[in-house]
Amino acid sequence: MAAAVAACALAAPATAAGTCTGADLRPAASNLDAIRGATLCLLNQQRAASGLNALTQNARLTEASNAYSQEMVQRRFFAHVDPDGTTLTQRLSDFGYLVDSMPDWLAGENIAWAQGSLSTPGSIVDAWMHSPEHRHNILTPSFRQVGIGFARGIPPKPGANGSTFTTDFGMRRR
């Protein structure tokens, strides 16, 4: 799967990543806010190009996204459902984003991992835009909020130099 993400990023034409500050940064302990901001900027560029409203960052979605990226690296798996069977809906409920009294909601998730120059927000968002399922999540008009999480390291080898990204998209109405 990661090889596919890397291959898409290598084969993809350049995007407007230069207009988002930090789009070419590799995640490090000192620049996580810049990486998160660049990823949000890039996602919103794609949405604006399709005439969609911008996403706003949601703290609970970001907590869920961060925790899931870290879990994938620490437990050495790469999937939308963890080895214990926990789904996105369960994770978002556990972090308080979804609650029982909320009758109308929608959620989606993109995950990726990469190494070296492919581990930048620009490369990851570009690869997602070249994947029909990931592109669909980014360009779903109903989504209004996003959580952006990442962990240093990659699921197949936690100590390796690379990054694991998770974006959780959401919409909820009471």
Short mmCIF file of N, CA and C in Angstrom, two decimals:
data_model
loop_
_atom_site.label_atom_id
_atom_site.label_comp_id
_atom_site.label_asym_id
_atom_site.label_seq_id
_atom_site.Cartn_x
_atom_site.Cartn_y
_atom_site.Cartn_z
N MET A 1 0.82 -1.19 0.00
CA MET A 1 0.00 0.00 0.00
C MET A 1 0.86 1.24 0.00
N ALA A 2 1.87 1.29 0.87
CA ALA A 2 2.73 2.47 0.91
C ALA A 2 3.51 2.59 -0.37
N ALA A 3 3.89 1.46 -0.95
CA ALA A 3 4.59 1.51 -2.22
C ALA A 3 3.70 2.14 -3.28
N ALA A 4 2.41 1.85 -3.20
CA ALA A 4 1.47 2.45 -4.14
C ALA A 4 1.38 3.95 -3.92
N VAL A 5 1.33 4.38 -2.66
CA VAL A 5 1.30 5.81 -2.38
C VAL A 5 2.57 6.46 -2.88
N ALA A 6 3.71 5.83 -2.64
CA ALA A 6 4.98 6.37 -3.10
C ALA A 6 5.02 6.42 -4.62
N ALA A 7 4.55 5.37 -5.28
CA ALA A 7 4.56 5.34 -6.73
C ALA A 7 3.68 6.44 -7.31
N CYS A 8 2.51 6.66 -6.70
CA CYS A 8 1.63 7.73 -7.16
C CYS A 8 2.31 9.08 -7.02
N ALA A 9 2.98 9.28 -5.92
CA ALA A 9 3.64 10.56 -5.68
C ALA A 9 4.76 10.78 -6.68
N LEU A 10 5.50 9.73 -7.03
CA LEU A 10 6.59 9.87 -7.98
C LEU A 10 6.08 10.14 -9.39
N ALA A 11 4.97 9.54 -9.75
CA ALA A 11 4.45 9.65 -11.10
C ALA A 11 3.57 10.89 -11.29
N ALA A 12 3.18 11.51 -10.21
CA ALA A 12 2.22 12.60 -10.28
C ALA A 12 2.88 13.90 -10.70
N PRO A 13 2.17 14.73 -11.44
CA PRO A 13 2.70 16.04 -11.77
C PRO A 13 2.74 16.93 -10.53
N ALA A 14 3.56 17.96 -10.58
CA ALA A 14 3.67 18.88 -9.45
C ALA A 14 2.35 19.58 -9.21
N THR A 15 2.06 19.87 -7.95
CA THR A 15 0.84 20.60 -7.60
C THR A 15 1.23 22.01 -7.20
N ALA A 16 0.28 22.73 -6.71
CA ALA A 16 0.53 24.10 -6.26
C ALA A 16 1.08 24.11 -4.84
N ALA A 17 1.83 23.07 -4.46
CA ALA A 17 2.34 22.95 -3.11
C ALA A 17 3.17 24.15 -2.68
N GLY A 18 3.80 24.81 -3.62
CA GLY A 18 4.64 25.94 -3.29
C GLY A 18 3.89 27.09 -2.65
N THR A 19 2.57 27.13 -2.80
CA THR A 19 1.80 28.23 -2.23
C THR A 19 1.39 27.96 -0.79
N CYS A 20 1.66 26.78 -0.29
CA CYS A 20 1.37 26.45 1.11
C CYS A 20 2.68 26.35 1.87
N THR A 21 2.89 27.24 2.80
CA THR A 21 4.10 27.24 3.60
C THR A 21 4.24 25.91 4.32
N GLY A 22 5.41 25.28 4.20
CA GLY A 22 5.69 24.03 4.88
C GLY A 22 5.33 22.79 4.09
N ALA A 23 4.83 22.95 2.86
CA ALA A 23 4.40 21.79 2.06
C ALA A 23 5.54 20.84 1.75
N ASP A 24 6.77 21.33 1.76
CA ASP A 24 7.92 20.49 1.43
C ASP A 24 8.72 20.05 2.65
N LEU A 25 8.19 20.31 3.84
CA LEU A 25 8.88 19.91 5.07
C LEU A 25 8.65 18.43 5.35
N ARG A 26 9.66 17.79 5.89
CA ARG A 26 9.51 16.43 6.40
C ARG A 26 9.18 16.55 7.89
N PRO A 27 8.20 15.79 8.38
CA PRO A 27 7.84 15.91 9.79
C PRO A 27 9.00 15.63 10.74
N ALA A 28 9.13 16.51 11.73
CA ALA A 28 10.13 16.38 12.80
C ALA A 28 9.48 16.91 14.07
N ALA A 29 10.05 16.57 15.19
CA ALA A 29 9.48 17.00 16.47
C ALA A 29 9.32 18.52 16.54
N SER A 30 10.17 19.27 15.85
CA SER A 30 10.16 20.73 15.94
C SER A 30 9.20 21.42 14.97
N ASN A 31 8.59 20.68 14.04
CA ASN A 31 7.78 21.37 13.03
C ASN A 31 6.37 20.80 12.84
N LEU A 32 5.85 20.12 13.84
CA LEU A 32 4.56 19.46 13.68
C LEU A 32 3.41 20.42 13.40
N ASP A 33 3.43 21.60 14.01
CA ASP A 33 2.37 22.57 13.73
C ASP A 33 2.46 23.06 12.29
N ALA A 34 3.67 23.26 11.79
CA ALA A 34 3.85 23.69 10.39
C ALA A 34 3.39 22.61 9.43
N ILE A 35 3.67 21.35 9.75
CA ILE A 35 3.24 20.23 8.90
C ILE A 35 1.71 20.16 8.88
N ARG A 36 1.10 20.29 10.03
CA ARG A 36 -0.36 20.26 10.13
C ARG A 36 -0.97 21.41 9.33
N GLY A 37 -0.41 22.60 9.48
CA GLY A 37 -0.91 23.77 8.74
C GLY A 37 -0.75 23.61 7.24
N ALA A 38 0.38 23.07 6.81
CA ALA A 38 0.60 22.86 5.37
C ALA A 38 -0.38 21.84 4.82
N THR A 39 -0.61 20.77 5.56
CA THR A 39 -1.55 19.73 5.10
C THR A 39 -2.95 20.31 4.97
N LEU A 40 -3.40 21.08 5.95
CA LEU A 40 -4.71 21.72 5.88
C LEU A 40 -4.79 22.66 4.69
N CYS A 41 -3.76 23.45 4.49
CA CYS A 41 -3.71 24.38 3.35
C CYS A 41 -3.83 23.62 2.03
N LEU A 42 -3.07 22.53 1.89
CA LEU A 42 -3.10 21.75 0.65
C LEU A 42 -4.46 21.10 0.41
N LEU A 43 -5.07 20.55 1.46
CA LEU A 43 -6.40 19.98 1.33
C LEU A 43 -7.40 21.04 0.89
N ASN A 44 -7.30 22.22 1.48
CA ASN A 44 -8.24 23.29 1.15
C ASN A 44 -7.98 23.86 -0.24
N GLN A 45 -6.74 23.82 -0.71
CA GLN A 45 -6.47 24.22 -2.11
C GLN A 45 -7.21 23.29 -3.07
N GLN A 46 -7.15 22.01 -2.78
CA GLN A 46 -7.82 21.04 -3.65
C GLN A 46 -9.33 21.26 -3.62
N ARG A 47 -9.87 21.52 -2.46
CA ARG A 47 -11.31 21.76 -2.33
C ARG A 47 -11.71 23.05 -3.05
N ALA A 48 -10.92 24.10 -2.88
CA ALA A 48 -11.22 25.37 -3.54
C ALA A 48 -11.20 25.22 -5.07
N ALA A 49 -10.25 24.43 -5.58
CA ALA A 49 -10.17 24.22 -7.02
C ALA A 49 -11.40 23.50 -7.56
N SER A 50 -12.12 22.81 -6.69
CA SER A 50 -13.36 22.12 -7.07
C SER A 50 -14.60 22.89 -6.63
N GLY A 51 -14.42 24.13 -6.16
CA GLY A 51 -15.54 24.96 -5.76
C GLY A 51 -16.17 24.58 -4.44
N LEU A 52 -15.41 23.91 -3.56
CA LEU A 52 -15.94 23.45 -2.28
C LEU A 52 -15.50 24.37 -1.14
N ASN A 53 -16.28 24.35 -0.05
CA ASN A 53 -15.93 25.10 1.15
C ASN A 53 -14.66 24.53 1.78
N ALA A 54 -13.94 25.40 2.46
CA ALA A 54 -12.73 24.98 3.16
C ALA A 54 -13.08 24.14 4.38
N LEU A 55 -12.19 23.23 4.71
CA LEU A 55 -12.29 22.45 5.94
C LEU A 55 -11.72 23.26 7.09
N THR A 56 -12.26 23.08 8.28
CA THR A 56 -11.66 23.67 9.47
C THR A 56 -11.12 22.52 10.31
N GLN A 57 -10.04 22.81 11.00
CA GLN A 57 -9.44 21.77 11.84
C GLN A 57 -10.26 21.64 13.13
N ASN A 58 -10.50 20.39 13.53
CA ASN A 58 -11.25 20.09 14.74
C ASN A 58 -10.32 19.38 15.72
N ALA A 59 -10.26 19.86 16.94
CA ALA A 59 -9.32 19.31 17.93
C ALA A 59 -9.59 17.84 18.23
N ARG A 60 -10.84 17.44 18.34
CA ARG A 60 -11.13 16.03 18.65
C ARG A 60 -10.78 15.12 17.48
N LEU A 61 -11.05 15.57 16.26
CA LEU A 61 -10.63 14.79 15.10
C LEU A 61 -9.10 14.69 15.04
N THR A 62 -8.42 15.78 15.36
CA THR A 62 -6.96 15.76 15.34
C THR A 62 -6.40 14.83 16.40
N GLU A 63 -7.01 14.82 17.58
CA GLU A 63 -6.56 13.87 18.62
C GLU A 63 -6.73 12.44 18.14
N ALA A 64 -7.87 12.14 17.51
CA ALA A 64 -8.11 10.79 16.99
C ALA A 64 -7.11 10.45 15.88
N SER A 65 -6.85 11.40 15.00
CA SER A 65 -5.91 11.18 13.89
C SER A 65 -4.49 10.93 14.40
N ASN A 66 -4.06 11.76 15.33
CA ASN A 66 -2.72 11.58 15.91
C ASN A 66 -2.59 10.22 16.58
N ALA A 67 -3.56 9.90 17.39
CA ALA A 67 -3.50 8.62 18.12
C ALA A 67 -3.47 7.45 17.15
N TYR A 68 -4.22 7.54 16.07
CA TYR A 68 -4.27 6.41 15.13
C TYR A 68 -2.95 6.28 14.36
N SER A 69 -2.37 7.39 13.94
CA SER A 69 -1.06 7.32 13.27
C SER A 69 -0.03 6.66 14.19
N GLN A 70 -0.02 7.09 15.45
CA GLN A 70 0.93 6.52 16.41
C GLN A 70 0.67 5.04 16.64
N GLU A 71 -0.62 4.67 16.72
CA GLU A 71 -0.96 3.26 16.93
C GLU A 71 -0.48 2.40 15.76
N MET A 72 -0.68 2.88 14.53
CA MET A 72 -0.25 2.10 13.37
C MET A 72 1.26 1.86 13.39
N VAL A 73 2.03 2.89 13.75
CA VAL A 73 3.48 2.74 13.80
C VAL A 73 3.88 1.80 14.94
N GLN A 74 3.37 2.05 16.13
CA GLN A 74 3.76 1.25 17.29
C GLN A 74 3.35 -0.21 17.17
N ARG A 75 2.18 -0.46 16.59
CA ARG A 75 1.67 -1.85 16.51
C ARG A 75 1.98 -2.51 15.16
N ARG A 76 2.66 -1.78 14.28
CA ARG A 76 3.12 -2.30 12.98
C ARG A 76 2.00 -2.84 12.10
N PHE A 77 0.98 -2.02 11.89
CA PHE A 77 -0.08 -2.37 10.94
C PHE A 77 -0.44 -1.13 10.15
N PHE A 78 -1.08 -1.32 9.01
CA PHE A 78 -1.50 -0.21 8.16
C PHE A 78 -2.86 -0.54 7.57
N ALA A 79 -3.92 -0.06 8.20
CA ALA A 79 -5.28 -0.35 7.78
C ALA A 79 -6.24 0.63 8.45
N HIS A 80 -7.45 0.71 7.91
CA HIS A 80 -8.46 1.60 8.50
C HIS A 80 -9.14 0.99 9.72
N VAL A 81 -8.98 -0.31 9.90
CA VAL A 81 -9.50 -1.00 11.08
C VAL A 81 -8.29 -1.59 11.80
N ASP A 82 -8.17 -1.34 13.11
CA ASP A 82 -6.99 -1.83 13.82
C ASP A 82 -7.08 -3.35 14.05
N PRO A 83 -5.98 -3.97 14.45
CA PRO A 83 -5.98 -5.43 14.63
C PRO A 83 -7.02 -5.94 15.64
N ASP A 84 -7.49 -5.08 16.53
CA ASP A 84 -8.52 -5.47 17.50
C ASP A 84 -9.93 -5.31 16.93
N GLY A 85 -10.04 -4.79 15.70
CA GLY A 85 -11.35 -4.60 15.08
C GLY A 85 -11.96 -3.23 15.29
N THR A 86 -11.23 -2.30 15.90
CA THR A 86 -11.75 -0.96 16.15
C THR A 86 -11.84 -0.18 14.84
N THR A 87 -13.02 0.38 14.57
CA THR A 87 -13.27 1.10 13.33
C THR A 87 -13.12 2.62 13.53
N LEU A 88 -13.17 3.34 12.43
CA LEU A 88 -13.13 4.81 12.48
C LEU A 88 -14.27 5.34 13.34
N THR A 89 -15.48 4.83 13.15
CA THR A 89 -16.63 5.30 13.93
C THR A 89 -16.39 5.10 15.43
N GLN A 90 -15.85 3.95 15.81
CA GLN A 90 -15.56 3.71 17.23
C GLN A 90 -14.49 4.66 17.75
N ARG A 91 -13.45 4.89 16.95
CA ARG A 91 -12.39 5.82 17.38
C ARG A 91 -12.94 7.23 17.56
N LEU A 92 -13.76 7.68 16.61
CA LEU A 92 -14.30 9.04 16.72
C LEU A 92 -15.27 9.17 17.89
N SER A 93 -15.95 8.11 18.22
CA SER A 93 -16.80 8.11 19.43
C SER A 93 -15.94 8.14 20.68
N ASP A 94 -14.87 7.34 20.70
CA ASP A 94 -13.97 7.30 21.86
C ASP A 94 -13.35 8.67 22.14
N PHE A 95 -13.10 9.45 21.10
CA PHE A 95 -12.50 10.77 21.28
C PHE A 95 -13.54 11.87 21.42
N GLY A 96 -14.82 11.51 21.50
CA GLY A 96 -15.88 12.48 21.76
C GLY A 96 -16.32 13.29 20.55
N TYR A 97 -15.89 12.92 19.35
CA TYR A 97 -16.35 13.65 18.17
C TYR A 97 -17.78 13.23 17.81
N LEU A 98 -18.05 11.95 17.89
CA LEU A 98 -19.40 11.45 17.66
C LEU A 98 -20.03 11.08 18.99
N VAL A 99 -21.26 11.50 19.19
CA VAL A 99 -21.97 11.18 20.43
C VAL A 99 -23.35 10.62 20.08
N ASP A 100 -23.93 9.86 21.01
CA ASP A 100 -25.20 9.19 20.77
C ASP A 100 -26.33 10.15 20.39
N SER A 101 -26.30 11.37 20.91
CA SER A 101 -27.38 12.32 20.65
C SER A 101 -27.26 12.99 19.28
N MET A 102 -26.28 12.60 18.50
CA MET A 102 -26.02 13.22 17.21
C MET A 102 -26.60 12.34 16.10
N PRO A 103 -27.76 12.71 15.56
CA PRO A 103 -28.41 11.84 14.58
C PRO A 103 -27.84 11.93 13.16
N ASP A 104 -27.17 13.00 12.85
CA ASP A 104 -26.74 13.23 11.47
C ASP A 104 -25.24 13.50 11.45
N TRP A 105 -24.49 12.55 10.89
CA TRP A 105 -23.04 12.72 10.81
C TRP A 105 -22.51 11.93 9.62
N LEU A 106 -21.28 12.30 9.23
CA LEU A 106 -20.58 11.63 8.15
C LEU A 106 -19.10 11.68 8.49
N ALA A 107 -18.38 10.60 8.23
CA ALA A 107 -16.94 10.57 8.53
C ALA A 107 -16.21 9.80 7.44
N GLY A 108 -14.96 10.15 7.25
CA GLY A 108 -14.08 9.46 6.30
C GLY A 108 -12.66 9.57 6.77
N GLU A 109 -11.78 8.76 6.20
CA GLU A 109 -10.40 8.74 6.66
C GLU A 109 -9.44 8.45 5.51
N ASN A 110 -8.34 9.17 5.48
CA ASN A 110 -7.22 8.88 4.58
C ASN A 110 -6.01 8.55 5.44
N ILE A 111 -5.26 7.52 5.05
CA ILE A 111 -4.01 7.19 5.73
C ILE A 111 -2.91 7.03 4.68
N ALA A 112 -1.68 7.27 5.09
CA ALA A 112 -0.53 7.09 4.20
C ALA A 112 0.73 7.02 5.04
N TRP A 113 1.74 6.37 4.50
CA TRP A 113 3.07 6.45 5.10
C TRP A 113 4.07 6.58 3.97
N ALA A 114 5.17 7.24 4.26
CA ALA A 114 6.20 7.45 3.24
C ALA A 114 7.53 7.73 3.92
N GLN A 115 8.59 7.62 3.13
CA GLN A 115 9.94 7.88 3.61
C GLN A 115 10.60 8.94 2.74
N GLY A 116 11.65 9.55 3.29
CA GLY A 116 12.46 10.51 2.54
C GLY A 116 11.65 11.68 2.01
N SER A 117 11.97 12.08 0.78
CA SER A 117 11.33 13.25 0.19
C SER A 117 9.85 13.05 -0.06
N LEU A 118 9.37 11.81 -0.01
CA LEU A 118 7.94 11.55 -0.21
C LEU A 118 7.13 11.73 1.07
N SER A 119 7.80 12.00 2.20
CA SER A 119 7.10 12.11 3.48
C SER A 119 6.68 13.54 3.81
N THR A 120 6.56 14.38 2.80
CA THR A 120 6.14 15.77 3.00
C THR A 120 4.63 15.90 2.81
N PRO A 121 4.02 16.92 3.39
CA PRO A 121 2.58 17.13 3.15
C PRO A 121 2.25 17.24 1.66
N GLY A 122 3.10 17.93 0.90
CA GLY A 122 2.85 18.08 -0.53
C GLY A 122 2.80 16.75 -1.26
N SER A 123 3.74 15.87 -0.95
CA SER A 123 3.76 14.56 -1.60
C SER A 123 2.59 13.69 -1.18
N ILE A 124 2.25 13.73 0.10
CA ILE A 124 1.16 12.90 0.60
C ILE A 124 -0.18 13.35 0.01
N VAL A 125 -0.47 14.65 0.04
CA VAL A 125 -1.74 15.13 -0.50
C VAL A 125 -1.79 14.88 -2.01
N ASP A 126 -0.68 15.05 -2.71
CA ASP A 126 -0.63 14.78 -4.14
C ASP A 126 -0.95 13.31 -4.42
N ALA A 127 -0.36 12.41 -3.65
CA ALA A 127 -0.63 10.97 -3.82
C ALA A 127 -2.10 10.67 -3.55
N TRP A 128 -2.66 11.27 -2.49
CA TRP A 128 -4.08 11.05 -2.19
C TRP A 128 -4.96 11.52 -3.35
N MET A 129 -4.60 12.64 -3.96
CA MET A 129 -5.41 13.16 -5.05
C MET A 129 -5.35 12.26 -6.29
N HIS A 130 -4.36 11.40 -6.37
CA HIS A 130 -4.23 10.47 -7.49
C HIS A 130 -4.81 9.09 -7.16
N SER A 131 -5.46 8.97 -6.02
CA SER A 131 -6.12 7.73 -5.60
C SER A 131 -7.62 8.02 -5.53
N PRO A 132 -8.45 7.34 -6.30
CA PRO A 132 -9.88 7.66 -6.32
C PRO A 132 -10.55 7.69 -4.94
N GLU A 133 -10.25 6.72 -4.08
CA GLU A 133 -10.90 6.68 -2.77
C GLU A 133 -10.46 7.85 -1.89
N HIS A 134 -9.16 8.15 -1.90
CA HIS A 134 -8.65 9.26 -1.08
C HIS A 134 -9.15 10.60 -1.62
N ARG A 135 -9.12 10.73 -2.94
CA ARG A 135 -9.61 11.96 -3.59
C ARG A 135 -11.08 12.19 -3.22
N HIS A 136 -11.87 11.12 -3.23
CA HIS A 136 -13.29 11.24 -2.88
C HIS A 136 -13.45 11.84 -1.48
N ASN A 137 -12.67 11.35 -0.50
CA ASN A 137 -12.77 11.90 0.85
C ASN A 137 -12.41 13.39 0.86
N ILE A 138 -11.34 13.75 0.19
CA ILE A 138 -10.90 15.16 0.19
C ILE A 138 -11.96 16.05 -0.44
N LEU A 139 -12.62 15.54 -1.48
CA LEU A 139 -13.57 16.37 -2.23
C LEU A 139 -15.05 16.08 -1.92
N THR A 140 -15.32 15.44 -0.80
CA THR A 140 -16.72 15.24 -0.41
C THR A 140 -17.28 16.57 0.10
N PRO A 141 -18.27 17.11 -0.60
CA PRO A 141 -18.80 18.43 -0.22
C PRO A 141 -19.34 18.51 1.20
N SER A 142 -19.89 17.42 1.71
CA SER A 142 -20.50 17.44 3.04
C SER A 142 -19.49 17.59 4.17
N PHE A 143 -18.26 17.17 3.94
CA PHE A 143 -17.26 17.29 5.02
C PHE A 143 -17.00 18.76 5.30
N ARG A 144 -16.94 19.08 6.57
CA ARG A 144 -16.70 20.46 7.01
C ARG A 144 -15.48 20.57 7.92
N GLN A 145 -15.11 19.46 8.57
CA GLN A 145 -14.02 19.48 9.54
C GLN A 145 -13.02 18.38 9.22
N VAL A 146 -11.82 18.57 9.74
CA VAL A 146 -10.76 17.58 9.52
C VAL A 146 -9.86 17.54 10.74
N GLY A 147 -9.34 16.36 10.99
CA GLY A 147 -8.29 16.16 11.98
C GLY A 147 -7.06 15.70 11.21
N ILE A 148 -5.93 16.26 11.55
CA ILE A 148 -4.69 15.94 10.83
C ILE A 148 -3.69 15.41 11.84
N GLY A 149 -3.32 14.16 11.67
CA GLY A 149 -2.39 13.53 12.60
C GLY A 149 -1.26 12.85 11.87
N PHE A 150 -0.16 12.72 12.55
CA PHE A 150 0.97 11.99 11.99
C PHE A 150 1.85 11.48 13.11
N ALA A 151 2.63 10.50 12.74
CA ALA A 151 3.61 9.94 13.67
C ALA A 151 4.92 9.80 12.91
N ARG A 152 6.01 10.00 13.61
CA ARG A 152 7.31 9.74 13.00
C ARG A 152 7.52 8.24 13.01
N GLY A 153 7.99 7.73 11.90
CA GLY A 153 8.17 6.30 11.74
C GLY A 153 7.14 5.75 10.78
N ILE A 154 7.34 4.49 10.38
CA ILE A 154 6.44 3.85 9.43
C ILE A 154 6.02 2.49 9.98
N PRO A 155 4.80 2.05 9.66
CA PRO A 155 4.31 0.80 10.24
C PRO A 155 5.19 -0.43 10.04
N PRO A 156 5.79 -0.64 8.86
CA PRO A 156 6.59 -1.86 8.73
C PRO A 156 7.86 -1.86 9.57
N LYS A 157 8.33 -0.65 9.93
CA LYS A 157 9.58 -0.53 10.68
C LYS A 157 9.53 0.75 11.51
N PRO A 158 8.99 0.69 12.74
CA PRO A 158 8.77 1.88 13.55
C PRO A 158 9.99 2.80 13.71
N GLY A 159 11.19 2.27 13.74
CA GLY A 159 12.37 3.11 13.93
C GLY A 159 12.89 3.72 12.65
N ALA A 160 12.30 3.38 11.51
CA ALA A 160 12.78 3.90 10.22
C ALA A 160 12.46 5.39 10.08
N ASN A 161 13.27 6.05 9.28
CA ASN A 161 13.07 7.46 9.00
C ASN A 161 11.91 7.59 8.02
N GLY A 162 10.81 8.13 8.47
CA GLY A 162 9.63 8.31 7.63
C GLY A 162 8.50 8.84 8.48
N SER A 163 7.33 8.94 7.86
CA SER A 163 6.16 9.51 8.55
C SER A 163 4.90 8.77 8.16
N THR A 164 3.97 8.70 9.11
CA THR A 164 2.67 8.11 8.88
C THR A 164 1.62 9.19 9.11
N PHE A 165 0.77 9.40 8.12
CA PHE A 165 -0.24 10.45 8.14
C PHE A 165 -1.63 9.85 8.27
N THR A 166 -2.51 10.51 9.02
CA THR A 166 -3.93 10.18 9.08
C THR A 166 -4.72 11.48 9.01
N THR A 167 -5.69 11.53 8.13
CA THR A 167 -6.66 12.64 8.13
C THR A 167 -8.03 12.03 8.34
N ASP A 168 -8.72 12.53 9.35
CA ASP A 168 -10.09 12.11 9.63
C ASP A 168 -11.00 13.28 9.27
N PHE A 169 -11.93 13.03 8.36
CA PHE A 169 -12.86 14.04 7.89
C PHE A 169 -14.20 13.86 8.57
N GLY A 170 -14.89 14.96 8.83
CA GLY A 170 -16.17 14.82 9.49
C GLY A 170 -17.17 15.91 9.17
N MET A 171 -18.42 15.57 9.43
CA MET A 171 -19.55 16.49 9.39
C MET A 171 -20.52 15.97 10.43
N ARG A 172 -21.04 16.85 11.24
CA ARG A 172 -22.02 16.43 12.25
C ARG A 172 -23.02 17.55 12.48
N ARG A 173 -24.27 17.11 12.68
CA ARG A 173 -25.35 18.06 13.00
C ARG A 173 -26.13 17.48 14.16
N ARG A 174 -26.55 18.32 15.03
CA ARG A 174 -27.37 17.89 16.19
C ARG A 174 -28.82 18.00 15.86
#
